[in-house]
Every structure is written in C-alpha cells, then in structure tokens.
Coordinates of C-alpha atoms in Angstrom, one line a residue:
M1132 CA 29.3 -40.7 -20.4
K1133 CA 32.1 -43.1 -19.9
K1134 CA 35.0 -42.7 -17.6
R1135 CA 37.2 -41.6 -20.2
M1136 CA 35.0 -38.9 -21.6
I1137 CA 34.0 -37.9 -18.1
F1138 CA 38.0 -37.6 -17.6
I1139 CA 38.6 -35.7 -20.5
F1140 CA 35.8 -33.4 -19.8
F1141 CA 36.7 -32.1 -16.4
V1142 CA 40.5 -31.8 -17.9
E1143 CA 39.0 -29.5 -20.6
I1144 CA 36.6 -27.6 -18.2
L1145 CA 39.8 -26.9 -16.4
L1146 CA 41.9 -25.6 -19.1
L1147 CA 38.8 -23.0 -20.2
F1148 CA 38.8 -22.0 -16.5
I1149 CA 42.7 -21.0 -17.2
A1150 CA 41.9 -19.3 -20.4
L1151 CA 39.1 -18.0 -19.3
T1152 CA 41.3 -16.5 -16.1
F1153 CA 44.2 -15.6 -18.6
S1154 CA 41.5 -13.7 -20.8
H1155 CA 40.4 -11.6 -17.9
W1156 CA 43.6 -10.7 -17.1
V1157 CA 44.7 -9.7 -20.4
L1158 CA 41.1 -7.8 -21.2
G1159 CA 40.0 -7.0 -18.0
F1160 CA 36.3 -8.5 -18.8
D1161 CA 34.0 -9.0 -15.4
K1162 CA 33.1 -11.8 -13.7
A1163 CA 29.4 -11.9 -15.5
R1164 CA 31.5 -12.1 -18.8
F1165 CA 33.6 -15.0 -17.1
V1166 CA 30.2 -16.8 -16.2
Q1167 CA 28.4 -16.4 -20.0
L1168 CA 31.5 -17.6 -21.9
F1169 CA 31.8 -20.8 -19.4
S1170 CA 28.3 -21.2 -19.6
L1171 CA 28.3 -20.8 -23.3
F1172 CA 31.2 -23.3 -23.8
L1173 CA 29.9 -26.2 -21.4
F1174 CA 26.5 -26.3 -23.4
L1175 CA 28.7 -26.4 -26.6
W1176 CA 30.5 -29.4 -25.0
I1177 CA 27.8 -31.6 -23.9
Y1178 CA 25.8 -30.9 -27.3
A1179 CA 29.3 -31.7 -29.2
Y1180 CA 29.7 -35.0 -27.7
S1181 CA 26.2 -36.1 -27.0
G1182 CA 25.1 -37.5 -30.3
R1183 CA 25.2 -40.9 -31.7
S1184 CA 28.2 -40.1 -34.2
I1185 CA 31.7 -41.1 -33.9
S1186 CA 35.1 -40.3 -35.0
F1187 CA 38.7 -41.9 -35.1
E1188 CA 40.0 -38.6 -35.7
Y1189 CA 41.1 -37.1 -32.1
F1190 CA 40.6 -33.5 -32.8
T1191 CA 37.9 -33.1 -34.6
H1192 CA 35.4 -32.6 -31.7
V1193 CA 37.7 -29.9 -30.8
L1194 CA 37.3 -28.2 -33.9
R1195 CA 33.9 -28.4 -33.8
I1196 CA 33.4 -27.0 -30.4
V1197 CA 35.7 -24.1 -31.8
L1198 CA 33.9 -23.3 -34.8
M1199 CA 30.5 -23.3 -32.8
Y1200 CA 31.7 -21.3 -30.2
V1201 CA 33.2 -18.6 -32.7
V1202 CA 30.0 -18.6 -34.7
I1203 CA 27.8 -18.1 -31.6
G1204 CA 30.3 -15.6 -30.5
V1205 CA 30.1 -13.3 -34.1
V1206 CA 26.2 -13.6 -33.7
L1207 CA 25.8 -12.5 -30.0
T1208 CA 28.7 -9.7 -31.0
L1209 CA 26.2 -8.4 -33.5
A1210 CA 23.1 -8.4 -31.1
L1211 CA 24.8 -6.9 -28.4
E1212 CA 26.8 -4.3 -30.7
S1213 CA 29.4 -4.9 -28.9
V1214 CA 33.0 -5.7 -30.3
V1215 CA 34.8 -6.2 -27.2
F1216 CA 32.6 -9.1 -26.4
L1217 CA 34.1 -10.7 -29.7
W1218 CA 37.6 -10.1 -28.5
D1219 CA 36.2 -11.8 -25.3
V1220 CA 35.7 -14.8 -27.2
L1221 CA 38.0 -15.1 -29.7
I1222 CA 40.8 -14.9 -27.1
S1223 CA 39.4 -17.3 -25.1
I1224 CA 39.0 -20.0 -27.2
S1225 CA 42.0 -19.6 -29.0
V1226 CA 44.1 -20.2 -25.5
W1227 CA 41.7 -22.9 -24.9
F1228 CA 42.5 -24.4 -28.5
V1229 CA 46.0 -24.5 -27.8
L1230 CA 46.0 -26.0 -24.2
T1231 CA 43.5 -28.6 -25.5
V1232 CA 45.7 -29.7 -28.4
I1233 CA 48.8 -29.8 -26.0
F1234 CA 46.5 -32.3 -23.7
R1235 CA 44.9 -34.3 -26.4
A1236 CA 48.5 -34.8 -27.8
I1237 CA 49.7 -35.9 -25.0
Y1238 CA 46.7 -38.1 -23.6
Q1239 CA 46.5 -39.7 -27.1
K1240 CA 50.8 -40.5 -27.0
M1241 CA 50.6 -41.7 -23.5
I1242 CA 47.1 -42.7 -22.1
M1243 CA 44.3 -43.0 -24.7
K1244 CA 43.2 -46.7 -25.3
P1245 CA 42.1 -47.5 -28.6
L1246 CA 37.9 -47.1 -29.2
V1247 CA 36.1 -50.6 -28.7
G1248 CA 33.5 -51.6 -30.9
L1249 CA 31.4 -54.4 -30.5
V1250 CA 30.7 -56.8 -33.5
D1251 CA 29.4 -60.5 -34.3
L1252 CA 32.3 -62.8 -34.2
T1253 CA 31.9 -63.8 -37.9
L1254 CA 32.2 -60.3 -39.3
V1255 CA 36.0 -59.9 -37.2
S1256 CA 38.3 -61.5 -39.5
R1257 CA 37.2 -59.2 -42.7
L1258 CA 37.2 -56.0 -41.3
P1259 CA 39.9 -53.6 -41.8
K1260 CA 41.8 -53.1 -38.4
S1261 CA 43.6 -49.9 -37.4
G1262 CA 45.1 -48.8 -34.2
K1263 CA 42.1 -46.5 -33.6
V1264 CA 40.1 -49.3 -32.8
E1265 CA 40.1 -52.6 -31.3
L1266 CA 37.0 -55.2 -32.2
Y1267 CA 35.5 -57.5 -29.7
G1268 CA 34.4 -60.5 -31.9
V1269 CA 31.2 -62.4 -30.0
D1270 CA 29.0 -65.2 -31.0
K1271 CA 26.7 -64.8 -28.6
I1272 CA 24.7 -61.4 -27.9
D1273 CA 24.0 -60.3 -24.0
G1274 CA 22.0 -57.5 -23.2
R1275 CA 24.7 -56.7 -20.3
M1276 CA 26.6 -55.7 -23.0
L1277 CA 25.0 -52.7 -23.5
G1278 CA 27.1 -49.7 -22.3
K1279 CA 30.5 -51.5 -22.4
F1280 CA 31.7 -50.6 -25.7
D1281 CA 32.1 -47.1 -27.7
F1282 CA 30.0 -48.5 -30.3
T1283 CA 28.5 -51.6 -32.2
L1284 CA 29.8 -52.3 -35.8
V1285 CA 26.7 -53.7 -37.9
D1286 CA 26.8 -55.3 -41.6
N1287 CA 23.4 -54.1 -43.7
T1288 CA 23.6 -57.3 -45.9
F1289 CA 23.8 -59.8 -42.9
E1290 CA 20.8 -61.8 -41.3
Y1291 CA 21.1 -60.8 -37.6
G1292 CA 18.8 -63.1 -35.0
A1293 CA 15.7 -62.0 -32.8
E1294 CA 18.4 -61.6 -29.9
W1295 CA 21.1 -59.2 -32.2
K1296 CA 17.9 -57.0 -33.2
R1297 CA 16.8 -56.6 -29.5
F1298 CA 20.5 -55.5 -28.6
L1299 CA 20.5 -53.0 -31.7
L1300 CA 17.3 -51.8 -30.8
H1301 CA 18.2 -51.0 -27.2
A1302 CA 21.2 -49.6 -28.0
Q1303 CA 19.6 -47.2 -30.2
V1304 CA 17.1 -46.2 -27.3
L1305 CA 20.4 -45.6 -25.3
N1306 CA 21.9 -43.5 -28.0
I1307 CA 24.8 -45.9 -28.1
P1308 CA 26.3 -44.9 -31.4
I1309 CA 25.6 -47.8 -34.5
V1310 CA 28.1 -48.1 -37.0
T1311 CA 27.3 -50.2 -40.0
V1312 CA 30.8 -51.9 -41.9
S1313 CA 30.9 -49.3 -44.9
E1314 CA 30.9 -46.5 -42.5
Y1315 CA 33.6 -48.3 -40.5
E1316 CA 35.8 -48.4 -43.3
E1317 CA 34.9 -45.2 -44.2
M1318 CA 36.5 -43.7 -41.0
V1319 CA 39.4 -45.9 -40.9
F1320 CA 40.9 -45.4 -44.4
G1321 CA 39.1 -42.0 -45.0
R1322 CA 37.8 -42.5 -48.6
L1323 CA 34.8 -44.3 -49.6
S1324 CA 35.0 -47.2 -51.5
L1325 CA 34.0 -47.4 -55.2
K1326 CA 32.3 -51.0 -55.5
D1327 CA 30.1 -50.4 -52.6
L1328 CA 29.3 -46.6 -53.7
Q1329 CA 28.0 -48.2 -57.1
Q1330 CA 26.0 -50.9 -55.0
T1331 CA 24.3 -48.0 -52.6
W1332 CA 24.6 -44.7 -54.2
L1333 CA 20.8 -43.5 -53.9
S1334 CA 21.5 -44.0 -49.5
S1335 CA 24.9 -43.1 -49.9
G1336 CA 24.4 -39.6 -48.2
F1337 CA 25.6 -37.6 -50.9
K1338 CA 23.9 -34.0 -49.9
T1339 CA 26.0 -30.5 -50.2
A1340 CA 24.6 -27.9 -48.2
N1341 CA 24.0 -24.8 -49.9
W1342 CA 24.1 -22.9 -47.2
Y1343 CA 27.5 -23.5 -46.4
M1344 CA 28.6 -23.3 -50.0
W1345 CA 27.8 -19.5 -49.6
A1346 CA 29.2 -19.9 -46.0
K1347 CA 32.3 -21.3 -46.8
L1348 CA 32.9 -18.3 -49.8
F1349 CA 32.2 -15.8 -47.1
W1350 CA 34.9 -17.0 -45.0
E1351 CA 37.4 -17.7 -47.7
Y1352 CA 37.1 -14.3 -49.0
A1353 CA 37.6 -12.8 -46.0
F1354 CA 40.6 -15.0 -45.2
I1355 CA 42.1 -13.9 -48.7
L1356 CA 41.9 -10.2 -48.1
L1357 CA 43.4 -10.7 -44.4
I1358 CA 46.2 -12.5 -45.6
L1359 CA 46.4 -10.7 -49.1
P1360 CA 49.5 -7.7 -48.2
F1361 CA 51.7 -11.5 -47.2
V1362 CA 50.7 -13.4 -50.5
L1363 CA 51.3 -10.1 -52.5
I1364 CA 55.1 -9.8 -51.2
I1365 CA 55.7 -13.6 -51.2
S1366 CA 54.6 -13.6 -55.2
L1367 CA 56.7 -10.6 -56.2
I1368 CA 59.6 -12.3 -54.6
V1369 CA 58.4 -15.8 -56.7
S1370 CA 58.0 -13.9 -59.8
G1371 CA 61.7 -11.9 -59.2
V1372 CA 63.2 -15.4 -58.8
I1373 CA 61.5 -16.7 -61.6
L1374 CA 62.2 -13.8 -63.8
I1375 CA 66.0 -14.2 -63.5
K1376 CA 66.2 -17.6 -63.6
M1377 CA 63.8 -18.7 -66.2
G1378 CA 62.7 -15.6 -68.1
R1379 CA 59.4 -15.4 -69.5
P1380 CA 56.8 -16.5 -69.0
I1381 CA 56.3 -16.1 -65.1
F1382 CA 53.1 -17.8 -64.9
F1383 CA 51.6 -20.9 -66.5
R1384 CA 47.9 -21.1 -67.2
Q1385 CA 46.2 -24.4 -68.1
W1386 CA 42.6 -25.1 -68.8
R1387 CA 40.6 -27.2 -65.7
L1388 CA 37.4 -28.7 -65.3
G1389 CA 35.9 -26.8 -61.7
K1390 CA 32.1 -27.4 -60.6
D1391 CA 29.6 -29.1 -62.5
G1392 CA 32.1 -29.9 -65.3
N1393 CA 32.8 -26.1 -66.2
L1394 CA 36.1 -25.3 -68.1
F1395 CA 38.2 -22.4 -66.7
Q1396 CA 41.7 -21.1 -67.2
I1397 CA 43.8 -22.1 -63.9
Y1398 CA 46.7 -19.6 -62.6
K1399 CA 50.3 -20.8 -61.4
F1400 CA 53.8 -19.8 -61.0
R1401 CA 55.8 -21.7 -63.7
S1402 CA 58.1 -24.0 -62.5
M1403 CA 59.0 -26.3 -65.8
C1404 CA 60.7 -25.4 -68.7
E1405 CA 60.9 -27.3 -72.4
H1406 CA 62.9 -30.5 -72.5
D1407 CA 63.3 -32.6 -75.7
G1408 CA 59.7 -31.8 -76.5
L1409 CA 58.5 -33.6 -73.4
L1410 CA 54.8 -33.1 -73.1
G1411 CA 51.9 -34.3 -70.6
E1412 CA 51.3 -35.0 -66.9
T1413 CA 53.8 -33.9 -64.6
T1414 CA 55.5 -37.3 -63.1
K1415 CA 58.3 -38.2 -60.1
D1416 CA 61.7 -36.7 -60.8
D1417 CA 60.7 -35.0 -63.8
V1418 CA 63.2 -33.7 -65.9
R1419 CA 61.2 -30.3 -66.9
I1420 CA 61.1 -29.1 -63.3
T1421 CA 63.9 -26.4 -62.4
E1422 CA 65.3 -26.5 -59.2
F1423 CA 63.6 -23.3 -57.9
G1424 CA 60.6 -24.8 -59.4
N1425 CA 61.1 -27.9 -57.3
F1426 CA 61.5 -25.6 -54.5
I1427 CA 57.9 -23.4 -55.1
R1428 CA 56.6 -26.8 -55.9
K1429 CA 57.4 -28.8 -52.2
Y1430 CA 55.8 -25.7 -50.4
R1431 CA 53.1 -25.0 -52.4
L1432 CA 54.4 -21.5 -53.8
D1433 CA 53.6 -22.1 -57.1
E1434 CA 49.6 -22.4 -56.0
L1435 CA 49.8 -19.1 -54.9
P1436 CA 48.2 -17.3 -58.3
Q1437 CA 45.2 -19.3 -57.8
F1438 CA 44.0 -16.9 -55.5
I1439 CA 42.9 -15.1 -58.5
N1440 CA 40.8 -18.0 -59.2
I1441 CA 39.0 -18.0 -55.5
L1442 CA 38.2 -14.4 -56.0
K1443 CA 36.9 -15.1 -59.7
G1444 CA 34.4 -17.8 -57.9
E1445 CA 35.9 -20.8 -59.8
M1446 CA 37.7 -22.3 -57.0
S1447 CA 37.9 -22.9 -52.9
L1448 CA 40.8 -22.8 -50.7
I1449 CA 39.9 -26.2 -49.7
G1450 CA 38.3 -29.2 -52.5
P1451 CA 39.4 -31.8 -55.0
R1452 CA 42.2 -30.7 -57.2
P1453 CA 40.9 -29.6 -60.4
E1454 CA 42.1 -31.6 -62.9
W1455 CA 43.4 -31.3 -66.7
E1456 CA 40.5 -31.3 -69.3
E1457 CA 42.0 -34.2 -71.3
T1458 CA 43.1 -36.2 -68.3
A1459 CA 39.4 -35.6 -66.5
N1460 CA 37.9 -37.2 -69.7
K1461 CA 40.3 -39.9 -70.0
F1462 CA 39.3 -41.2 -65.9
A1463 CA 35.6 -40.4 -66.4
K1464 CA 35.7 -43.2 -68.9
E1465 CA 37.5 -45.2 -67.0
I1466 CA 36.7 -44.6 -63.5
P1467 CA 33.4 -45.0 -62.4
L1468 CA 31.4 -42.0 -60.6
Y1469 CA 34.7 -40.0 -61.5
K1470 CA 32.1 -37.2 -62.3
L1471 CA 31.0 -36.8 -58.8
R1472 CA 34.1 -35.0 -57.6
H1473 CA 32.5 -31.8 -59.8
S1474 CA 29.7 -31.6 -57.2
V1475 CA 31.8 -28.9 -55.5
R1476 CA 34.4 -26.1 -55.9
P1477 CA 37.7 -27.5 -57.0
G1478 CA 40.5 -25.8 -54.3
I1479 CA 44.1 -25.3 -53.5
T1480 CA 44.4 -28.0 -51.0
G1481 CA 42.1 -30.7 -50.5
W1482 CA 41.4 -34.3 -48.4
A1483 CA 43.4 -36.2 -51.3
Q1484 CA 46.1 -33.7 -51.2
V1485 CA 46.9 -34.3 -47.6
Q1486 CA 46.0 -37.7 -47.1
Q1487 CA 47.9 -39.2 -50.4
G1488 CA 50.0 -36.2 -52.2
H1489 CA 50.4 -36.1 -55.9
V1490 CA 49.6 -39.0 -57.7
T1491 CA 49.7 -39.9 -61.4
G1492 CA 48.1 -43.0 -63.3
I1493 CA 44.6 -44.8 -63.2
D1494 CA 45.3 -46.6 -59.8
A1495 CA 46.4 -44.0 -58.1
N1496 CA 44.0 -41.7 -59.5
D1497 CA 41.2 -44.5 -58.4
E1498 CA 42.1 -44.4 -54.8
K1499 CA 42.5 -40.2 -55.0
L1500 CA 38.9 -40.2 -56.2
Q1501 CA 37.9 -42.4 -53.0
Y1502 CA 39.4 -39.3 -50.7
D1503 CA 37.6 -36.8 -52.6
L1504 CA 34.3 -38.7 -53.1
Y1505 CA 34.6 -38.6 -49.3
Y1506 CA 35.0 -35.1 -49.3
V1507 CA 32.2 -34.2 -51.0
K1508 CA 30.1 -36.7 -49.0
R1509 CA 31.0 -34.7 -45.4
F1510 CA 31.4 -31.8 -46.9
S1511 CA 31.7 -29.5 -43.8
M1512 CA 33.6 -27.0 -42.1
T1513 CA 34.9 -29.2 -39.7
L1514 CA 36.5 -31.2 -42.5
D1515 CA 37.6 -28.0 -43.8
M1516 CA 39.2 -27.1 -40.9
V1517 CA 40.8 -30.7 -40.7
I1518 CA 42.5 -30.5 -43.9
F1519 CA 43.3 -26.8 -43.4
C1520 CA 45.5 -28.0 -40.2
K1521 CA 46.8 -30.8 -42.4
T1522 CA 47.6 -28.3 -45.0
V1523 CA 49.9 -26.3 -42.8
W1524 CA 51.9 -29.3 -41.7
T1525 CA 52.2 -30.2 -45.2
L1526 CA 53.5 -26.8 -46.1
L1527 CA 56.1 -27.3 -43.1
T1528 CA 57.4 -31.0 -43.9
G1529 CA 56.9 -30.9 -48.2
F1530 CA 54.8 -34.0 -48.1
G1531 CA 53.3 -34.8 -51.6
A1532 CA 55.1 -32.4 -53.3
K1533 CA 55.7 -33.2 -57.0

C-alpha cells in the first residue's frame, strides 16, 4: 500500500472513530456494538481498495464503502431482528460520510498529487491529458519500477517486447492495476469512444446485471414513497402557478422511446406556449418557453410528473434520458450503435445530463450517446450514487437547463 493510501486509511479510520463515538453518545450503544461496527468498516475499507481497479473519481470508493456498509447493515438487522442495530449503522456511516467528504475535498484541494501512470514513451504524445493523472513515459522498462506507480497504461494494438511483457506479468501478480488506452480515455472523459466501440463491441463489457435492475427498482420505489408528500406539495404549487399564468393544460404529454425501444407516454409540467406555429425540438433561448417555464426547467421541477412513469415501470430515477420518438429514429439512422442506449430504463436524470447538460443537434447527440453508453457499460449502484450527488448539485446551480 502506497504512503498516500496509508495516510488516507489512518485519517478515515480516525474519522470513523469520531463517528462511532458520536453515535455512541447519541444512541448509547455498548462497547461490543462499537467493536462490531468498527470491524465491519475496517473489512469493507480494505476490501474496497484491495482490487486492481483504479478510478479518477475521488469519491467513488467512499460511496462504495457506504453502500456496502448499509447493505450489510440491513442484512444483519434482519438476521438480528433489531431495528436499533440499523439506526446504529445509518447514523455512524452518515456522520463518517460527511466528515470524509470534507476531508477528501480539503485533501484534494491542498495536498493530493495526481495519480502517476507508467507508459511506453512512444504512446505518451497521443494520449489525452488530465489534471488528475500524470503520465511517465519510459523508453526502456526496468523491473525495479514495479510498485513505484499507481498504474501501468498499455495499448492492446501495440507490439511490446519481451521485457515489457515480463514486466506486465509481474505487475499482474503483484496486483498493480493495468489500464488499457480505451479504459484510460473512458476514465478521463467519462464517455465511450464510438470509433473504438465499433471495433471492439463484442469484448467491451456491456453486461447489465439483472439483480441490480430489480434492486434499483426496489430502492427507487422506496425513495419515491419516502419523498412523495414533499413532491405532492411542490407539484400542487407548480400546477397552481401554471393554471394562473398559462391556463390549461397543466401537463405536457409526449411519446418517447423507453427500454428495448418500447413506446410510452411521458408526463411533464407545461413550460411552453404556442408561438407563430413553431414546432420541433427545444433550442437555446427558445421563444416558446415562458418566464415561469424557464424557472421550473432550470431547477428540473417540470420533470416531477415523471414519478408517475417510474411507478408505472416505464422509467427510472437515473438512466439515459428518453428521446422523442421521431428524434430517436432519426439519430438511430445517423449515429452508429445509438440503440444500445435503450438497454436500460430511461431516467429523469442521467450521466449525460450531469456531465453535458441539455443538447441539440447530431454532433452534440453523438457525444451524448458516448456518455449514455458509458453509463450502460458501468451500470451499477456506485455510479447511480455519483449521478445522484451530481444531480443535487445541478439542481442547486441550474447547470444544463433549457
């Protein structure tokens, strides 16, 4: 384990100790429970960082630890038949999460250095640069370099010599991450290259886990039921303002393409009015958008009726945005692999929305598809939680609204 990871480990263990001490003070659980929760967290932290995977997202591992901690906590609660145990789990991990996010934000800003990747010198010039990564090119490999870098970057199409092949074999044995050029570009840009994907689509790792589709459906239903009273109050206020300012209808309905290309009718609060017979896709500074419509679009309040679509099983909270039927059919003819985005349920928010915002046109939608396919390929609870956190930030800033 590198010095950086040892430092992070001890700081986050200290933060856990503080979180458990606070929880002990609030809930009054005994020392045995303290030891149980501490041991569970210690195991999960080591497990989360023990694999060969590497991430350029600073908070991904933190979310992974939180999710595993909560899931195991729920299972143990059911086994022990003790709701008190669940409260112990939720409060302790919530306090730790808040403290850790603050620590990592400060560490990232003031102390953290970029990840260092080892790569053949001839490949450096054609690789994208990132502030999170520093590439170290070498023309001659040396076994003593093992363990001195965070990962090794390789090109599957490059012809490596015997020394490089031995080095890569030793790196695998020592559990040092080996990242391909295409994986590196995915992590830097957060999207898939359509050109590379067309060449390697059979081995690109598109496997959507059925168990997570059902698990996601369950936690989304639970979340919606939890916030339903709040959503109903906001919806009544928005409906009233629309009725006063724009009149009927309050809702806008449109046919969209969903999972596996199935048609469904999407619901939104009306934010536009007719203007000189203009039709078609919404554009920047569209004159059809009213003043109040612009407000609810900026803060995504126009999307609230889509909770109905989620409860009907047509959409998810998180996923690629469902496209207008005519637009989707048009892009399917003009953009290769476009239909792959229909492998999962469409969502109210998604990876493309938090990375790119709302876009129009072939070129922009080509890039949007790369974000959508990145999500489909990496379909997981961890990525969903990252999108959820970014969406909260989007709601606060209004990024990407049109």
